[in-house]
Coordinates of C-alpha atoms and ligand atoms in Angstrom, one line a residue:
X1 CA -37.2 -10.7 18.7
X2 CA -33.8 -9.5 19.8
X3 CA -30.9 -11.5 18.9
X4 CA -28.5 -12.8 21.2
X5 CA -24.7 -12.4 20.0
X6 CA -21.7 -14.6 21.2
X7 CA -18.3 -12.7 21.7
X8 CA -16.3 -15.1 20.6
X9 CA -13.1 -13.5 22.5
X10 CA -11.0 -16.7 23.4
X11 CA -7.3 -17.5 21.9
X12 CA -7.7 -21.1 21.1
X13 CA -9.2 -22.5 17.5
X14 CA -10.3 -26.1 19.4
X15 CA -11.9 -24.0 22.7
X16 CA -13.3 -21.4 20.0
X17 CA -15.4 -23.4 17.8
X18 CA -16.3 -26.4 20.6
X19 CA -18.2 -23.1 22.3
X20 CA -19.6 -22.0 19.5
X21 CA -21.1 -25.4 18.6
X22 CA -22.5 -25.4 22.1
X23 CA -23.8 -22.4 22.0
X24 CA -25.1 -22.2 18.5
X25 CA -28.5 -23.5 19.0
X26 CA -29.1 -20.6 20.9
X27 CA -27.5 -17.5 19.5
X28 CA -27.9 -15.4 16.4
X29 CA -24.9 -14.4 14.9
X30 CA -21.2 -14.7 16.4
X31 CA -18.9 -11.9 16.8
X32 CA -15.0 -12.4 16.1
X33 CA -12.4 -9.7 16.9
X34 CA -8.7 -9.5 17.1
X35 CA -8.0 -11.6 19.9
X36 CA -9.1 -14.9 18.1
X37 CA -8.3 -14.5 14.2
X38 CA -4.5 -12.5 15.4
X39 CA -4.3 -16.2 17.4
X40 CA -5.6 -18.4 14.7
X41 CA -6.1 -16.3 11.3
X42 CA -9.0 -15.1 9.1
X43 CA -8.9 -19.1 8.5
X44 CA -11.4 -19.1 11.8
X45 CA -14.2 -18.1 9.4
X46 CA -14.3 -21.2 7.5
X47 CA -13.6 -23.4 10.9
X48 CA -16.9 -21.6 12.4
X49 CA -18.6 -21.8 8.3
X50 CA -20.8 -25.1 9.6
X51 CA -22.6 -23.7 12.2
X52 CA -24.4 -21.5 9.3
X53 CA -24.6 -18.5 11.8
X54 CA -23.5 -15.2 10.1
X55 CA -20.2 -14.1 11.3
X56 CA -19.3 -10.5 12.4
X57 CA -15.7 -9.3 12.2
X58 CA -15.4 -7.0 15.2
X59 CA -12.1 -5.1 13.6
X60 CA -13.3 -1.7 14.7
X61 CA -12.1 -1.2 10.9
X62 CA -10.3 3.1 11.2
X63 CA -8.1 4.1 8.6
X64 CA -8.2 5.5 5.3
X65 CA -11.3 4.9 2.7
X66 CA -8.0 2.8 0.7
X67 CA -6.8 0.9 3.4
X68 CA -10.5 0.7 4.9
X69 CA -11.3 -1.1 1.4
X70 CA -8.5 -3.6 1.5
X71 CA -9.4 -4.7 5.3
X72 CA -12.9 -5.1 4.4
X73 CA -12.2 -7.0 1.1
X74 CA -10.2 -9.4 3.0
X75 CA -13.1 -10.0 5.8
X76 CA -15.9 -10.5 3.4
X77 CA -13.7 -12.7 0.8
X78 CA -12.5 -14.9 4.4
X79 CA -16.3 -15.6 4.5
X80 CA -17.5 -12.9 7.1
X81 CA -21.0 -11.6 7.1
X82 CA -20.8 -8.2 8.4
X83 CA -17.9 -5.8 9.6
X84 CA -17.7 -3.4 12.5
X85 CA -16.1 0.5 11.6
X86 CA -15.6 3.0 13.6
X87 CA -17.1 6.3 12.0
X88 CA -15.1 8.8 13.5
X89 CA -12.4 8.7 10.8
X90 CA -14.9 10.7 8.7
X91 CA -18.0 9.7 6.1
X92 CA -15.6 9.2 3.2
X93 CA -13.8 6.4 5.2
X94 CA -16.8 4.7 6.9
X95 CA -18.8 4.8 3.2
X96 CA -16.2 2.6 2.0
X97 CA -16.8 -0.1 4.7
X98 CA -20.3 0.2 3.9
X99 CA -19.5 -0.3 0.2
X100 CA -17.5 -2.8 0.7
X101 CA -20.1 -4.8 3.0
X102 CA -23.1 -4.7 0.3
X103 CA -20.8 -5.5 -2.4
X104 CA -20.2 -8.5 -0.8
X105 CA -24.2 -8.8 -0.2
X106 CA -23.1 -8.5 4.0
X107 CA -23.3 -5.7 6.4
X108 CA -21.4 -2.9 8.0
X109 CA -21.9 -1.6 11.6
X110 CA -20.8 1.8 12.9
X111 CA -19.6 1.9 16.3
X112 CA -21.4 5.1 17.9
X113 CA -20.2 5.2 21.4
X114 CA -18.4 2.7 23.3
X115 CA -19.1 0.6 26.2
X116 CA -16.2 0.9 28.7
X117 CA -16.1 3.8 31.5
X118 CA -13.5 5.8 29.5
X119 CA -15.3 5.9 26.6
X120 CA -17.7 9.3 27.9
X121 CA -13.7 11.0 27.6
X122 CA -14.4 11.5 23.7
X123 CA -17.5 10.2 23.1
X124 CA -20.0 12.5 25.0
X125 CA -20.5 16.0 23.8
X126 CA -22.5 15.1 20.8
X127 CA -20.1 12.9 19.3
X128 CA -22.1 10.0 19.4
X129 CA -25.0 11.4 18.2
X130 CA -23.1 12.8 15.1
X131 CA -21.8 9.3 14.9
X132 CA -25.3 8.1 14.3
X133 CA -26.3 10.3 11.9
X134 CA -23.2 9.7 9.9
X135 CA -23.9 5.8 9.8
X136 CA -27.3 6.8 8.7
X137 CA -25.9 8.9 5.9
X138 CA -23.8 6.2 4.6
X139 CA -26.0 3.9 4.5
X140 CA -24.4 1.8 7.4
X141 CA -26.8 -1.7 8.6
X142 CA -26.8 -0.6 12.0
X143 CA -24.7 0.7 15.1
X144 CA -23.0 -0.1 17.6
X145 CA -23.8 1.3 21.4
X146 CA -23.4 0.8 24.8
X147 CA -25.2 -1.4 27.0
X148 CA -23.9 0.1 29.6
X149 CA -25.8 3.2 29.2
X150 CA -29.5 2.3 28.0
X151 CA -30.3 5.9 28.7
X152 CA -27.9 6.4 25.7
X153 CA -29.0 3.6 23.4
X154 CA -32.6 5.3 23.7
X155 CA -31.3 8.9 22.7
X156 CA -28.8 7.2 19.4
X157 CA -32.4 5.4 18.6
X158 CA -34.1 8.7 18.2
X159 CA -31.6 9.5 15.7
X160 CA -30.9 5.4 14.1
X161 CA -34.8 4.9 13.8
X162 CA -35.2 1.8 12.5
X163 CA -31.9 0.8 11.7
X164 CA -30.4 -2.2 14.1
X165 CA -28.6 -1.2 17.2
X166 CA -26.2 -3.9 19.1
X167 CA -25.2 -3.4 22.1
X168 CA -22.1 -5.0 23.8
X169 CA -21.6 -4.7 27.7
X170 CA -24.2 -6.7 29.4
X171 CA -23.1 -9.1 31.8
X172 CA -18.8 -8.3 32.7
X173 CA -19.2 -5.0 32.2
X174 CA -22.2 -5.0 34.6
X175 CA -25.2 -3.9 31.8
X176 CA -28.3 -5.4 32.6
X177 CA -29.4 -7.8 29.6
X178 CA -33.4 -7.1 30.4
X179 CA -33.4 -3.5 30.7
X180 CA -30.8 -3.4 27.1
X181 CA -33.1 -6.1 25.5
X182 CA -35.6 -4.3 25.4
X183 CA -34.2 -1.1 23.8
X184 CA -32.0 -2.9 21.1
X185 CA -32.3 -5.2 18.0
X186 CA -29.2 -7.8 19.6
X187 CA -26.8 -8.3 22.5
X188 CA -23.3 -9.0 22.3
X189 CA -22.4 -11.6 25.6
X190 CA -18.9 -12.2 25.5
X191 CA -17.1 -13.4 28.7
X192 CA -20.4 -14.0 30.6
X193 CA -21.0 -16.9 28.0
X194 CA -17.6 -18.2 27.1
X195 CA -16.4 -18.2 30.9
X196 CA -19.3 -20.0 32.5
X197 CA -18.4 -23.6 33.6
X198 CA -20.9 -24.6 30.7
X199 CA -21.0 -21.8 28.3
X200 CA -24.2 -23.9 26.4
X201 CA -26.2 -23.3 29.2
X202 CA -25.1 -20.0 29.7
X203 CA -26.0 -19.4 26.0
X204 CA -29.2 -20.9 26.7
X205 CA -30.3 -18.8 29.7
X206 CA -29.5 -15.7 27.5
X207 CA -31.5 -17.0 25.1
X208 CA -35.0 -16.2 26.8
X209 CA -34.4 -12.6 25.3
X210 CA -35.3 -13.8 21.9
X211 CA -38.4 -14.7 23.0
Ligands
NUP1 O1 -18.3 -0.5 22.8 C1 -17.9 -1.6 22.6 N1 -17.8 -2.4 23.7 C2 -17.4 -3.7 23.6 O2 -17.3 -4.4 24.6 C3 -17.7 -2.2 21.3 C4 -17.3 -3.5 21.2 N2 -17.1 -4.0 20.0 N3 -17.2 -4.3 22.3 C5 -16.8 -5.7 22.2 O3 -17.8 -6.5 22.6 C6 -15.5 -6.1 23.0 O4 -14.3 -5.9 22.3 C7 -15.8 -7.6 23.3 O5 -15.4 -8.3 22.1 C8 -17.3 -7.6 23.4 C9 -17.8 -7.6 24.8 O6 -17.4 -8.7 25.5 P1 -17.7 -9.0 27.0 O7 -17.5 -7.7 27.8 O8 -19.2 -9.4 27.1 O9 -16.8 -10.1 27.4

């Protein structure tokens, strides 16, 4: 089964969790980044606690291992279930994450390559790949990669295996949720979902990829 994800990218606590509750009989997990908790707080966590979904803090988390470990100790004790790192501020640094993560029995992904068109500028050359085999070596849940490129997702698999890849840029970003589905262990819908007129039902025709 893949997992469908929800985005969770609006600035509103009320808008954030009434979509969430719509949408919760059909998705996996929720994502949570910046936008939301810098406009309502890490105290978002415990208003989105009921639906009983795990909760991923998209922080992107890149600094050093110190700094990495006081981020990630304030996600996990705010009631988060997994963490997003970037990996390309070294092993040390992204270990830490990861530490932090099972200490706190949750999970750490490693973004590998990103989703948007500018992201080939630094990305491509073997970066990626090197990204991969770093969140392997630390022991990292899974990675992050881009929907928009499936042709990419399948070369970071060869090096992943069987660790969990999600993939964010289906939908507004124009990846093709069918084609990705098939490659990856969840999506990430944001705006496709939490735009629609009725972002339930939106949820809900996502949803077939679980099947
Ligand atoms: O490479 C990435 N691309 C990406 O879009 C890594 C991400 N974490 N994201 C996030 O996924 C992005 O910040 C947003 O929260 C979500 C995609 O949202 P949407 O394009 O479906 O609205």
């Amino acid at each position: 089964m893949t997992e469908l994800i929800l985005s969770l990218d609006v600035l509103d606590r009320k808008q954030a969790v009434s979509i969430a509750e719509a949408c919760a009989p059909f998705i996996d997990a929720i994502k949570v980044g910046y936008p939301l908790v810098l406009a309502t707080g890490l105290t978002i966590a415990s208003d989105l606690a009921d639906l009983a979904l795990p909760l991923i803090a998209d922080f992107k988390v890149a600094d050093i291992p110190n700094t990495n470990r006081l981020i990630c100790e304030a996600v996990f004790s705010a009631g988060f279930d997994a963490v997003i790192a970037h990996g390309f501020v070294g092993a040390d640094a992204a270990r830490t994450c990861v530490e932090v993560a099972h200490k706190h029995s949750g999970a750490a992904y490693i973004v590998t390559e990103m989703s948007h068109p500018g992201a080939t500028e630094f990305f491509h050359g073997g970066v990626a790949e090197r990204l991969a085999e770093l969140a392997v070596s630390s022991r990292a849940d899974g990675i992050i990669a881009p929907a928009t490129r499936p042709e990419r997702i399948t070369r970071l698999r060869e090096i992943v295996g069987s660790k969990a890849i999600y993939s964010p840029g289906v939908g507004a970003q124009g990846g093709d949720i069918d084609t990705v589905a098939r490659l990856v262990d969840g999506v990430i819908v944001g705006r496709s979902i939490y735009e629609a007129e009725d972002p339930g039902a939106e949820a809900e025709r996502f949803s077939r990829i679980r099947r």
